[in-house]
Short mmCIF file of C-alpha atoms in Angstrom, two decimals:
data_model
loop_
_atom_site.label_atom_id
_atom_site.label_comp_id
_atom_site.label_asym_id
_atom_site.label_seq_id
_atom_site.Cartn_x
_atom_site.Cartn_y
_atom_site.Cartn_z
CA MET A 957 13.32 -5.24 -44.07
CA LYS A 958 11.70 -6.44 -40.88
CA LYS A 959 13.68 -5.45 -37.86
CA ILE A 960 14.44 -8.40 -35.64
CA PRO A 961 14.51 -7.37 -32.01
CA SER A 962 17.65 -8.57 -30.34
CA SER A 963 15.48 -10.16 -27.70
CA GLU A 964 14.44 -12.74 -30.31
CA ILE A 965 18.01 -13.76 -31.01
CA THR A 966 19.27 -14.08 -27.49
CA PRO A 967 17.13 -16.07 -25.07
CA GLU A 968 15.16 -13.41 -23.35
CA HIS A 969 16.24 -13.88 -19.77
CA LEU A 970 19.88 -13.79 -20.82
CA TYR A 971 19.24 -10.73 -22.93
CA HIS A 972 17.65 -9.06 -19.92
CA GLN A 973 20.65 -9.77 -17.79
CA ARG A 974 23.34 -8.90 -20.28
CA ARG A 975 24.60 -5.92 -18.34
CA SER A 976 25.07 -7.88 -15.18
CA PHE A 977 26.55 -10.87 -16.96
CA MET A 978 30.10 -10.33 -15.79
CA THR A 979 29.13 -9.84 -12.17
CA ARG A 980 26.92 -12.87 -12.32
CA LEU A 981 29.64 -14.91 -13.88
CA ALA A 982 31.71 -14.36 -10.80
CA LEU A 983 29.01 -14.60 -8.20
CA THR A 984 25.97 -16.59 -9.14
CA PRO A 985 27.19 -20.11 -9.90
CA ALA A 986 28.27 -20.44 -6.32
CA ALA A 987 25.12 -18.81 -5.03
CA LEU A 988 22.85 -20.96 -7.15
CA ALA A 989 24.76 -24.06 -6.25
CA ALA A 990 24.21 -23.14 -2.63
CA VAL A 991 20.47 -22.88 -3.23
CA ALA A 992 20.38 -26.14 -5.12
CA CYS A 993 22.24 -28.01 -2.42
CA ALA A 994 20.42 -26.41 0.46
CA ALA A 995 16.93 -26.72 -0.91
CA PRO A 996 16.12 -30.43 -0.52
CA THR A 997 17.32 -30.77 3.04
CA GLN A 998 17.01 -27.41 4.72
CA GLN A 999 13.95 -25.49 5.72
CA THR A 1000 13.73 -22.43 3.53
CA THR A 1001 13.63 -19.95 6.40
CA ALA A 1002 16.67 -21.19 8.21
CA ALA A 1003 19.07 -21.48 5.29
CA THR A 1004 22.08 -19.22 5.40
CA PRO A 1005 23.37 -18.43 1.93
CA THR A 1006 27.09 -18.76 1.37
CA ILE A 1007 27.14 -15.47 -0.47
CA PRO A 1008 25.51 -12.66 1.49
CA PRO A 1009 22.59 -11.26 -0.52
CA GLN A 1010 23.97 -7.75 -0.04
CA ALA A 1011 26.91 -8.77 -2.22
CA LEU A 1012 24.44 -9.37 -5.06
CA GLU A 1013 22.81 -5.95 -4.79
CA SER A 1014 25.01 -3.97 -7.15
CA ARG A 1015 23.30 -5.13 -10.33
CA THR A 1016 20.59 -3.72 -12.57
CA ASP A 1017 17.61 -4.87 -14.59
CA GLU A 1018 17.60 -4.71 -18.39
CA LEU A 1019 16.59 -1.04 -18.25
CA GLY A 1020 19.59 -0.18 -16.12
CA ASP A 1021 17.56 0.27 -12.92
CA PRO A 1022 19.47 -0.90 -9.84
CA LEU A 1023 18.16 -3.79 -7.73
CA THR A 1024 16.13 -2.85 -4.68
CA ALA A 1025 18.12 -3.52 -1.50
CA TYR A 1026 17.77 -6.99 -0.01
CA ALA A 1027 16.63 -5.45 3.30
CA ALA A 1028 13.77 -3.68 1.52
CA VAL A 1029 12.77 -6.71 -0.58
CA THR A 1030 12.56 -8.85 2.55
CA GLY A 1031 11.35 -6.14 4.95
CA TYR A 1032 8.55 -4.44 3.03
CA ASN A 1033 5.86 -6.92 2.08
CA ASN A 1034 2.15 -7.00 1.37
CA PHE A 1035 1.04 -10.28 2.88
CA TYR A 1036 -2.33 -9.73 4.56
CA GLU A 1037 -2.37 -13.32 5.86
CA PHE A 1038 0.11 -12.19 8.51
CA THR A 1039 -0.47 -8.46 8.95
CA THR A 1040 -1.49 -5.44 6.88
CA ASP A 1041 1.60 -3.59 8.18
CA LYS A 1042 4.14 -4.09 5.39
CA GLU A 1043 7.13 -3.55 7.64
CA ARG A 1044 5.95 -6.11 10.20
CA VAL A 1045 5.26 -9.05 7.89
CA ALA A 1046 8.80 -10.40 8.27
CA ALA A 1047 8.50 -10.60 12.07
CA SER A 1048 4.92 -11.93 12.01
CA SER A 1049 5.76 -14.69 9.55
CA ALA A 1050 9.04 -15.76 11.15
CA SER A 1051 7.65 -19.01 12.58
CA PHE A 1052 5.55 -19.95 9.55
CA VAL A 1053 6.16 -23.64 8.75
CA THR A 1054 6.93 -24.29 5.07
CA SER A 1055 8.23 -27.83 5.32
CA PRO A 1056 6.76 -30.30 4.54
CA TRP A 1057 4.88 -28.53 1.73
CA ASN A 1058 2.78 -30.02 -1.03
CA VAL A 1059 1.36 -28.35 -4.10
CA VAL A 1060 -1.67 -29.92 -5.75
CA VAL A 1061 -1.92 -29.38 -9.50
CA ASP A 1062 -5.35 -30.54 -10.65
CA GLY A 1063 -8.46 -29.69 -12.65
CA LEU A 1064 -8.54 -29.98 -16.42
CA VAL A 1065 -5.25 -31.85 -16.78
CA ALA A 1066 -4.37 -35.28 -18.05
CA LYS A 1067 -2.13 -36.03 -15.10
CA PRO A 1068 -3.27 -34.42 -11.86
CA THR A 1069 -0.29 -34.52 -9.51
CA THR A 1070 0.61 -33.58 -5.97
CA PHE A 1071 4.15 -32.25 -5.93
CA ALA A 1072 6.33 -32.08 -2.87
CA ILE A 1073 8.12 -28.73 -2.80
CA GLU A 1074 11.42 -30.59 -3.30
CA ASP A 1075 10.12 -31.94 -6.64
CA LEU A 1076 9.33 -28.40 -7.73
CA ARG A 1077 12.75 -27.10 -6.71
CA ALA A 1078 14.21 -29.83 -8.90
CA ILE A 1079 12.61 -28.28 -12.00
CA GLN A 1080 15.23 -26.50 -14.09
CA SER A 1081 15.44 -23.01 -12.59
CA GLU A 1082 17.21 -19.72 -13.23
CA GLU A 1083 17.53 -16.21 -11.89
CA ARG A 1084 15.26 -13.51 -13.35
CA ILE A 1085 15.52 -9.84 -12.48
CA TYR A 1086 11.97 -8.45 -12.57
CA ARG A 1087 10.36 -5.15 -11.74
CA LEU A 1088 7.46 -5.42 -9.31
CA ARG A 1089 4.83 -2.66 -9.45
CA CYS A 1090 2.31 -2.62 -6.61
CA VAL A 1091 -1.20 -1.30 -7.31
CA GLU A 1092 -0.60 1.05 -4.35
CA GLY A 1093 1.95 2.99 -6.39
CA TRP A 1094 5.33 1.71 -5.26
CA SER A 1095 7.78 -0.58 -7.03
CA MET A 1096 10.93 -2.65 -6.64
CA VAL A 1097 13.49 -4.46 -8.79
CA ILE A 1098 13.94 -8.01 -7.53
CA PRO A 1099 16.25 -10.89 -8.51
CA TRP A 1100 13.89 -13.87 -8.27
CA TYR A 1101 14.98 -17.46 -8.67
CA GLY A 1102 12.59 -20.03 -10.07
CA PHE A 1103 11.18 -21.73 -13.15
CA PRO A 1104 8.68 -20.63 -15.79
CA LEU A 1105 5.22 -21.99 -14.98
CA HIS A 1106 4.99 -23.64 -18.41
CA ARG A 1107 7.64 -26.14 -17.32
CA LEU A 1108 5.34 -27.29 -14.51
CA LEU A 1109 2.20 -27.25 -16.66
CA ALA A 1110 3.95 -29.42 -19.25
CA LYS A 1111 4.27 -32.13 -16.61
CA VAL A 1112 0.53 -32.27 -15.90
CA GLU A 1113 -0.63 -31.82 -19.51
CA PRO A 1114 -3.58 -29.39 -19.53
CA THR A 1115 -6.51 -30.65 -21.59
CA SER A 1116 -8.00 -28.65 -24.46
CA ALA A 1117 -10.87 -27.62 -22.17
CA ALA A 1118 -8.51 -25.70 -19.85
CA LYS A 1119 -8.84 -21.93 -20.34
CA TYR A 1120 -7.58 -20.44 -17.09
CA VAL A 1121 -5.23 -21.27 -14.24
CA ARG A 1122 -6.39 -20.71 -10.68
CA PHE A 1123 -3.89 -20.39 -7.82
CA GLU A 1124 -4.63 -20.73 -4.13
CA THR A 1125 -2.66 -19.82 -0.99
CA LEU A 1126 -2.52 -22.06 2.07
CA TYR A 1127 -5.52 -21.67 4.38
CA ASP A 1128 -4.32 -22.00 7.97
CA PRO A 1129 -5.71 -19.26 10.27
CA GLU A 1130 -3.70 -20.60 13.21
CA GLN A 1131 -0.45 -19.87 11.37
CA MET A 1132 -1.82 -17.00 9.32
CA PRO A 1133 -3.80 -14.89 11.79
CA GLY A 1134 -4.81 -12.42 9.08
CA GLN A 1135 -7.13 -15.10 7.71
CA LYS A 1136 -9.32 -14.67 10.81
CA GLU A 1137 -10.14 -11.22 9.43
CA PRO A 1138 -13.69 -11.56 8.02
CA TRP A 1139 -13.38 -8.55 5.69
CA TYR A 1140 -11.80 -10.69 2.96
CA THR A 1141 -12.74 -14.04 1.41
CA TRP A 1142 -9.96 -16.43 2.36
CA PRO A 1143 -7.93 -18.22 1.16
CA TYR A 1144 -6.20 -15.81 -1.21
CA ALA A 1145 -6.83 -16.83 -4.79
CA GLU A 1146 -5.56 -15.52 -8.10
CA GLY A 1147 -5.88 -16.45 -11.73
CA LEU A 1148 -4.30 -16.16 -15.14
CA ARG A 1149 -5.56 -16.85 -18.62
CA LEU A 1150 -3.87 -20.02 -19.91
CA ASP A 1151 -1.80 -18.13 -22.50
CA GLU A 1152 -0.61 -15.72 -19.79
CA ALA A 1153 0.28 -18.68 -17.59
CA MET A 1154 2.21 -20.29 -20.45
CA HIS A 1155 4.18 -17.10 -21.18
CA ASP A 1156 7.87 -17.50 -20.50
CA LEU A 1157 7.95 -14.44 -18.20
CA THR A 1158 5.45 -16.07 -15.80
CA LEU A 1159 7.71 -17.41 -13.10
CA MET A 1160 7.16 -19.81 -10.20
CA VAL A 1161 9.50 -18.42 -7.58
CA THR A 1162 11.40 -20.50 -5.01
CA GLY A 1163 14.22 -18.11 -4.20
CA VAL A 1164 15.33 -14.50 -4.14
CA TYR A 1165 18.74 -12.85 -4.02
CA GLY A 1166 20.55 -16.16 -4.30
CA SER A 1167 18.77 -17.54 -1.23
CA PRO A 1168 15.67 -19.63 -0.62
CA LEU A 1169 12.50 -17.53 -0.51
CA PRO A 1170 11.94 -16.02 2.97
CA ASN A 1171 8.50 -16.54 4.56
CA GLN A 1172 7.51 -12.90 4.16
CA ASN A 1173 8.06 -13.12 0.41
CA GLY A 1174 5.71 -16.08 0.03
CA ALA A 1175 7.74 -19.17 0.91
CA PRO A 1176 8.09 -21.78 -0.25
CA LEU A 1177 6.47 -21.11 -3.64
CA ARG A 1178 5.04 -17.93 -5.12
CA LEU A 1179 4.17 -16.51 -8.50
CA ALA A 1180 5.87 -13.56 -10.23
CA VAL A 1181 3.98 -12.02 -13.16
CA PRO A 1182 6.06 -8.89 -13.76
CA TRP A 1183 3.70 -7.10 -16.19
CA LYS A 1184 0.77 -7.24 -13.76
CA TYR A 1185 0.20 -5.42 -10.47
CA GLY A 1186 1.89 -7.14 -7.55
CA PHE A 1187 -1.28 -8.57 -6.02
CA LYS A 1188 -1.51 -11.02 -8.95
CA SER A 1189 1.76 -12.61 -7.78
CA ILE A 1190 0.16 -14.89 -5.19
CA LYS A 1191 2.25 -16.24 -2.30
CA SER A 1192 2.64 -19.55 -0.44
CA ILE A 1193 0.80 -21.52 -3.12
CA VAL A 1194 -0.74 -24.92 -2.25
CA ARG A 1195 -3.03 -25.47 -5.23
CA ILE A 1196 -2.86 -24.78 -8.94
CA SER A 1197 -6.02 -25.73 -10.84
CA LEU A 1198 -6.65 -25.68 -14.57
CA VAL A 1199 -10.23 -24.51 -15.09
CA ASP A 1200 -12.55 -23.45 -17.90
CA GLU A 1201 -14.07 -20.40 -16.23
CA GLN A 1202 -12.38 -17.15 -15.24
CA PRO A 1203 -11.40 -17.51 -11.56
CA THR A 1204 -12.46 -14.88 -9.04
CA SER A 1205 -9.50 -13.52 -7.10
CA LEU A 1206 -9.67 -12.32 -3.51
CA TRP A 1207 -9.36 -8.70 -4.64
CA MET A 1208 -12.04 -9.09 -7.31
CA ALA A 1209 -14.37 -10.41 -4.59
CA ALA A 1210 -13.42 -7.59 -2.20
CA ALA A 1211 -13.97 -4.74 -4.68
CA PRO A 1212 -15.13 -5.93 -8.12
CA ASP A 1213 -15.25 -2.45 -9.64
CA GLU A 1214 -11.71 -1.63 -8.55
CA TYR A 1215 -9.68 -4.80 -9.06
CA GLY A 1216 -10.17 -6.62 -12.33
CA PHE A 1217 -9.06 -10.05 -13.43
CA TYR A 1218 -6.30 -8.83 -15.74
CA ALA A 1219 -4.67 -6.18 -13.51
CA ASN A 1220 -2.07 -5.38 -16.16
CA VAL A 1221 0.21 -2.50 -15.22
CA ASN A 1222 -1.13 0.35 -17.32
CA PRO A 1223 -0.32 4.02 -16.70
CA ARG A 1224 -3.20 5.04 -18.97
CA VAL A 1225 -5.94 3.18 -17.12
CA ASN A 1226 -6.44 4.68 -13.69
CA HIS A 1227 -7.69 2.87 -10.68
CA PRO A 1228 -11.21 4.25 -10.15
CA ARG A 1229 -9.96 6.32 -7.24
CA TRP A 1230 -6.40 7.16 -8.15
CA SER A 1231 -3.94 7.57 -11.01
CA GLN A 1232 -1.58 4.77 -11.98
CA ALA A 1233 0.64 7.07 -14.02
CA ASP A 1234 3.55 7.20 -11.61
CA GLU A 1235 5.26 5.13 -8.96
CA ARG A 1236 7.82 5.43 -6.21
CA ARG A 1237 10.74 3.03 -6.40
CA ILE A 1238 11.41 1.90 -2.85
CA GLY A 1239 14.71 3.44 -1.75
CA GLU A 1240 14.42 6.45 -4.06
CA LEU A 1241 13.12 9.95 -3.47
CA GLY A 1242 10.68 11.40 -5.96
CA ARG A 1243 8.61 9.52 -8.52
CA ARG A 1244 9.05 7.86 -11.87
CA GLN A 1245 6.55 7.41 -14.69
CA THR A 1246 4.96 3.96 -14.76
CA LEU A 1247 5.70 2.04 -17.96
CA MET A 1248 3.10 0.25 -20.08
CA PHE A 1249 2.95 -3.40 -18.95
CA ASN A 1250 5.58 -2.38 -16.39
CA GLY A 1251 8.18 -2.17 -19.17
CA TYR A 1252 7.42 -5.63 -20.61
CA ALA A 1253 5.21 -4.41 -23.48
CA ASP A 1254 7.50 -5.89 -26.17
CA GLU A 1255 7.08 -9.31 -24.64
CA VAL A 1256 3.42 -9.36 -23.62
CA ALA A 1257 1.43 -6.71 -25.53
CA SER A 1258 0.56 -9.28 -28.21
CA LEU A 1259 -1.36 -11.31 -25.62
CA TYR A 1260 -3.94 -8.54 -25.49
CA THR A 1261 -4.36 -7.60 -29.15
CA GLY A 1262 -7.96 -6.52 -29.68
CA LEU A 1263 -8.75 -6.51 -25.95
CA ASP A 1264 -10.13 -3.25 -24.56
CA LEU A 1265 -7.70 -2.73 -21.69
CA ARG A 1266 -9.95 -0.05 -20.23
CA LYS A 1267 -12.83 -2.50 -19.95
CA PHE A 1268 -10.72 -5.50 -19.02
CA TYR A 1269 -8.64 -3.81 -16.36
CA MET B 778 5.52 32.13 27.28
CA ALA B 779 5.20 34.86 29.91
CA LYS B 780 1.51 34.95 29.10
CA LEU B 781 1.25 31.23 29.70
CA PHE B 782 2.35 31.64 33.31
CA ALA B 783 0.22 34.73 33.84
CA LEU B 784 -2.88 32.57 33.45
CA PRO B 785 -4.65 31.02 36.41
CA HIS B 786 -3.02 27.76 37.49
CA LYS B 787 -5.84 25.58 36.24
CA GLN B 788 -5.61 27.05 32.76
CA THR B 789 -1.82 26.80 32.76
CA ARG B 790 -2.08 23.13 33.58
CA ALA B 791 -4.68 22.67 30.85
CA LEU B 792 -2.40 24.37 28.33
CA VAL B 793 0.57 22.23 29.35
CA MET B 794 -1.70 19.23 28.80
CA ALA B 795 -2.65 20.59 25.37
CA HIS B 796 1.01 20.86 24.36
CA LEU B 797 1.66 17.34 25.62
CA ILE B 798 -1.29 16.04 23.60
CA GLY B 799 -0.06 17.97 20.57
CA MET B 800 3.43 16.49 20.92
CA LEU B 801 2.10 12.98 21.58
CA PRO B 802 2.29 11.92 17.91
CA VAL B 803 5.93 13.05 17.71
CA LEU B 804 6.76 11.18 20.91
CA PHE B 805 5.01 8.11 19.55
CA LEU B 806 6.90 8.40 16.26
CA SER B 807 10.24 8.77 18.06
CA TRP B 808 9.50 5.72 20.14
CA GLN B 809 8.60 3.79 17.00
CA LEU B 810 11.76 4.87 15.18
CA TRP B 811 13.83 3.94 18.22
CA TYR B 812 12.14 0.58 18.59
CA ASP B 813 11.70 -0.48 14.92
CA GLY B 814 14.54 1.44 13.32
CA TRP B 815 14.39 3.66 10.26
CA PRO B 816 11.41 2.62 8.09
CA ILE B 817 12.07 0.96 4.73
CA ASP B 818 9.59 3.31 3.09
CA PRO B 819 10.02 6.46 5.21
CA ILE B 820 7.93 8.50 2.79
CA ALA B 821 4.91 6.25 3.26
CA SER B 822 5.53 6.09 7.02
CA PHE B 823 5.76 9.87 7.42
CA THR B 824 2.75 10.43 5.19
CA THR B 825 0.62 8.09 7.30
CA PHE B 826 2.06 9.46 10.52
CA SER B 827 1.37 13.12 9.78
CA GLY B 828 -2.05 12.39 8.30
CA ASP B 829 -3.13 10.33 11.31
CA ALA B 830 -1.83 12.96 13.72
CA ALA B 831 -3.62 15.81 11.93
CA LEU B 832 -6.93 13.94 11.76
CA ASN B 833 -6.75 12.79 15.39
CA LEU B 834 -6.08 16.31 16.61
CA ILE B 835 -8.79 17.86 14.44
CA VAL B 836 -11.28 15.41 15.95
CA ALA B 837 -9.89 16.15 19.43
CA SER B 838 -10.32 19.89 18.88
CA LEU B 839 -13.93 19.32 17.83
CA ALA B 840 -14.65 17.15 20.86
CA ILE B 841 -13.61 19.70 23.50
CA THR B 842 -16.68 21.96 23.45
CA PRO B 843 -19.15 19.04 23.70
CA MET B 844 -17.06 17.55 26.52
CA VAL B 845 -17.27 20.83 28.43
CA ARG B 846 -21.03 20.86 27.92
CA PHE B 847 -21.19 17.30 29.19
CA GLY B 848 -19.61 18.36 32.47
CA LEU B 849 -15.84 18.82 32.08
CA PRO B 850 -14.69 22.06 33.78
CA LYS B 851 -15.00 25.13 31.62
CA PHE B 852 -11.34 26.17 31.74
CA ILE B 853 -10.54 23.12 29.61
CA ALA B 854 -11.82 25.09 26.61
CA VAL B 855 -8.48 26.99 26.42
CA VAL B 856 -6.87 23.90 24.89
CA ARG B 857 -8.87 24.20 21.66
CA ARG B 858 -6.55 26.77 20.10
CA PRO B 859 -3.22 24.96 20.69
CA ILE B 860 -4.69 21.60 19.69
CA GLY B 861 -6.11 23.11 16.52
CA LEU B 862 -2.74 24.69 15.73
CA TYR B 863 -0.94 21.40 16.31
CA ALA B 864 -3.39 19.76 13.91
CA PHE B 865 -2.50 22.45 11.37
CA CYS B 866 1.24 21.85 11.88
CA TYR B 867 0.82 18.13 11.23
CA SER B 868 -1.25 18.87 8.14
CA ILE B 869 1.53 21.14 6.84
CA MET B 870 3.96 18.29 7.47
CA HIS B 871 1.58 15.97 5.60
CA VAL B 872 1.45 18.26 2.57
CA LEU B 873 5.22 18.86 2.64
CA VAL B 874 6.03 15.14 2.73
CA TYR B 875 3.83 14.76 -0.32
CA VAL B 876 5.05 17.62 -2.49
CA TRP B 877 8.67 17.54 -1.37
CA LEU B 878 9.73 14.02 -0.42
CA ASP B 879 7.22 12.04 -2.44
CA TYR B 880 6.87 14.12 -5.61
CA GLY B 881 10.08 16.18 -5.38
CA TRP B 882 8.18 19.37 -6.40
CA ASP B 883 7.30 17.74 -9.73
CA TRP B 884 4.27 19.93 -10.47
CA GLN B 885 3.50 18.17 -13.72
CA LEU B 886 3.19 14.75 -12.09
CA MET B 887 1.27 16.25 -9.19
CA SER B 888 -1.21 18.15 -11.32
CA GLN B 889 -1.94 15.09 -13.46
CA ASN B 890 -2.72 13.33 -10.18
CA MET B 891 -4.80 16.07 -8.59
CA PHE B 892 -7.74 15.52 -10.92
CA THR B 893 -7.58 11.75 -11.19
CA LYS B 894 -7.08 10.97 -7.54
CA ARG B 895 -10.24 12.25 -5.92
CA TYR B 896 -8.85 11.51 -2.47
CA LEU B 897 -6.08 14.02 -3.18
CA PHE B 898 -8.52 16.68 -4.22
CA VAL B 899 -10.63 16.34 -1.10
CA GLY B 900 -7.48 16.17 1.04
CA LEU B 901 -6.28 19.42 -0.44
CA ALA B 902 -9.72 20.92 0.23
CA ALA B 903 -9.40 19.93 3.90
CA PHE B 904 -6.00 21.62 4.10
CA VAL B 905 -7.31 24.78 2.40
CA CYS B 906 -10.11 24.94 5.02
CA LEU B 907 -7.55 24.82 7.83
CA VAL B 908 -5.44 27.72 6.54
CA PRO B 909 -7.85 30.60 7.43
CA LEU B 910 -8.49 28.97 10.80
CA ALA B 911 -4.79 29.04 11.62
CA LEU B 912 -4.39 32.60 10.30
CA THR B 913 -7.26 33.88 12.46
CA SER B 914 -6.30 31.93 15.54
CA THR B 915 -4.85 34.90 17.44
CA GLN B 916 -6.85 36.73 20.07
CA ALA B 917 -6.49 39.97 18.11
CA MET B 918 -8.09 38.37 15.05
CA GLN B 919 -10.79 36.88 17.25
CA LYS B 920 -11.66 40.37 18.52
CA ARG B 921 -11.51 41.92 15.08
CA LEU B 922 -13.79 39.35 13.48
CA GLY B 923 -16.29 39.44 16.32
CA ARG B 924 -19.24 37.14 15.74
CA TRP B 925 -17.88 36.20 12.31
CA TRP B 926 -14.96 34.50 14.00
CA LYS B 927 -17.19 31.77 15.41
CA ARG B 928 -18.88 31.21 12.06
CA LEU B 929 -15.54 31.05 10.28
CA HIS B 930 -14.23 28.51 12.75
CA GLN B 931 -17.18 26.23 12.11
CA LEU B 932 -15.15 25.46 8.95
CA ASN B 933 -13.30 23.05 11.21
CA TYR B 934 -16.22 20.62 10.85
CA ILE B 935 -16.00 20.86 7.07
CA ALA B 936 -12.23 20.31 7.21
CA ALA B 937 -12.75 17.27 9.44
CA LEU B 938 -15.36 15.79 7.09
CA PHE B 939 -13.10 16.40 4.07
CA ALA B 940 -10.19 14.77 5.90
CA ALA B 941 -12.28 11.72 6.82
CA THR B 942 -13.50 11.45 3.20
CA HIS B 943 -9.86 11.71 2.07
CA PHE B 944 -9.12 8.74 4.35
CA ILE B 945 -12.13 6.70 3.15
CA TRP B 946 -11.20 7.23 -0.49
CA LEU B 947 -7.52 6.41 -0.17
CA VAL B 948 -7.71 3.01 1.56
CA LYS B 949 -7.41 -0.07 -0.61
CA SER B 950 -10.58 -1.84 0.47
CA ASP B 951 -11.06 -2.00 4.22
CA VAL B 952 -12.92 1.22 5.05
CA ARG B 953 -13.76 0.37 8.64
CA GLU B 954 -11.15 2.58 10.33
CA PRO B 955 -11.90 5.72 8.27
CA LEU B 956 -15.62 5.09 8.76
CA VAL B 957 -15.08 5.21 12.52
CA TYR B 958 -13.52 8.67 12.12
CA ALA B 959 -16.37 9.81 9.87
CA SER B 960 -18.98 8.55 12.35
CA VAL B 961 -17.35 10.31 15.29
CA ILE B 962 -17.19 13.58 13.33
CA LEU B 963 -20.81 13.25 12.19
CA PHE B 964 -21.85 12.46 15.77
CA LEU B 965 -20.09 15.58 17.06
CA LEU B 966 -21.61 17.67 14.29
CA GLY B 967 -25.06 16.21 14.99
CA LEU B 968 -24.68 17.06 18.66
CA ARG B 969 -23.84 20.68 17.88
CA LEU B 970 -26.73 20.97 15.43
CA PHE B 971 -29.10 19.43 17.98
CA TRP B 972 -28.02 21.94 20.63
CA PHE B 973 -28.20 24.79 18.16
CA PHE B 974 -31.77 24.05 17.07
CA ARG B 975 -32.95 23.33 20.61
CA GLN B 976 -31.64 26.70 21.73
CA LYS B 977 -33.23 28.40 18.75
CA ASN B 978 -36.58 26.78 19.55
CA ARG B 979 -36.36 27.89 23.14
CA GLN B 980 -35.52 31.42 22.13
CA SER B 981 -38.44 31.57 19.72
CA SER B 982 -40.83 30.16 22.33
CA VAL B 983 -39.61 32.73 24.85
CA ASN B 984 -40.10 35.50 22.32
CA SER B 985 -43.66 34.52 21.43
#
């Protein structure tokens, strides 16, 4: 008899959060209501959540790993547009203006649309606890809040010619001084294959820890693709284009032999210069083994059947 | 300590300077911790801190002899030993942070890394080069080894080049800062080689 994984019976995100269900029952409706009410009127940076994020810390992901502390999630960020010093991004991005904010969705779609950020926040959203594994060898467990990208793509109706989705960060060197740095090709760009983009785990993030997304985490809209290295999860998105050719990301342009298009978390395929077999969870001493597809193999491995993951790294 | 004060005043002052320079990274770190608070990723912070400090001091120790030849007073040369030893201390700290705090003495994880992360391998090589230099840093050892002592301590250039390569290989993409270190080390090495061959030429022309 074929074994039916329990993840197919229960909607996956609920299944993932089963352990924290009781806590969430008590805490999140109020927190999410606060986000929903605050979002249309308040600027994302200034909002004060009614429930302190620290009160939401004592939960785990579906593997039983505890959430990374709110202070670490919002105080340790790779966001080269502001600074390459991870612990200074929060301060450097404090005055970043995220309202008004428009997101253009165009390219090979039947209905190209420019969305105001408020329209995107109105898309049916939910909390998802995801692991984030940085290519540098550290990781976190983060309670994002947002909507699966497929809900947005359904609104613009990709044509049959669309094969890839290309994402682009705001280009504004005055606000983002890091973009004056000529070493990289700005603005930051990333891409997904259309089936990856349509996968239910691919999340457009508008909040974290029951609060609107802080600037340093990519306000007001970022991507979270939990089975890929963190750099794929592009921040402060202003454009999403459906295209027929594989997009070139900023990191692919910077070092093509080191950063591939797929960038799936894979402990067996090393970065050309270092091993990807282990990682340090921020807040822990010692190391843990990195999991295939960052622990999401059951959900996403089928996307890559027949693909040589060593060649398409 | 008694010996320190037995030295001529100029040398004493130079040595005090050397200790201040050697402690500078710690002072800087303390100021940073005071100002910014405890880092979110202390392991990464301490790794970078100790690595930077070790590399800076290795380069400083290499720069002293050329600076004396370029006109700084000769007594300055006494600072080479303490600065070199400080560099070694920071490199021990660097290795300890890695094997203890970062990898928690997990030899299996570390050994699987040692051969896939080439920057680790070359970093370890740099550390291994520094060990005999520290062990033979006493005046007694200097006397015992005679002319071999000088040759042995030229290993410092190799250690510096390994350390700079370690830095180049570990950065994500932007190699400009490590390349500055590598260029300075190569410049210092070039200078020494230039002087060495010029002297050799002179000696051979005198002999003929």
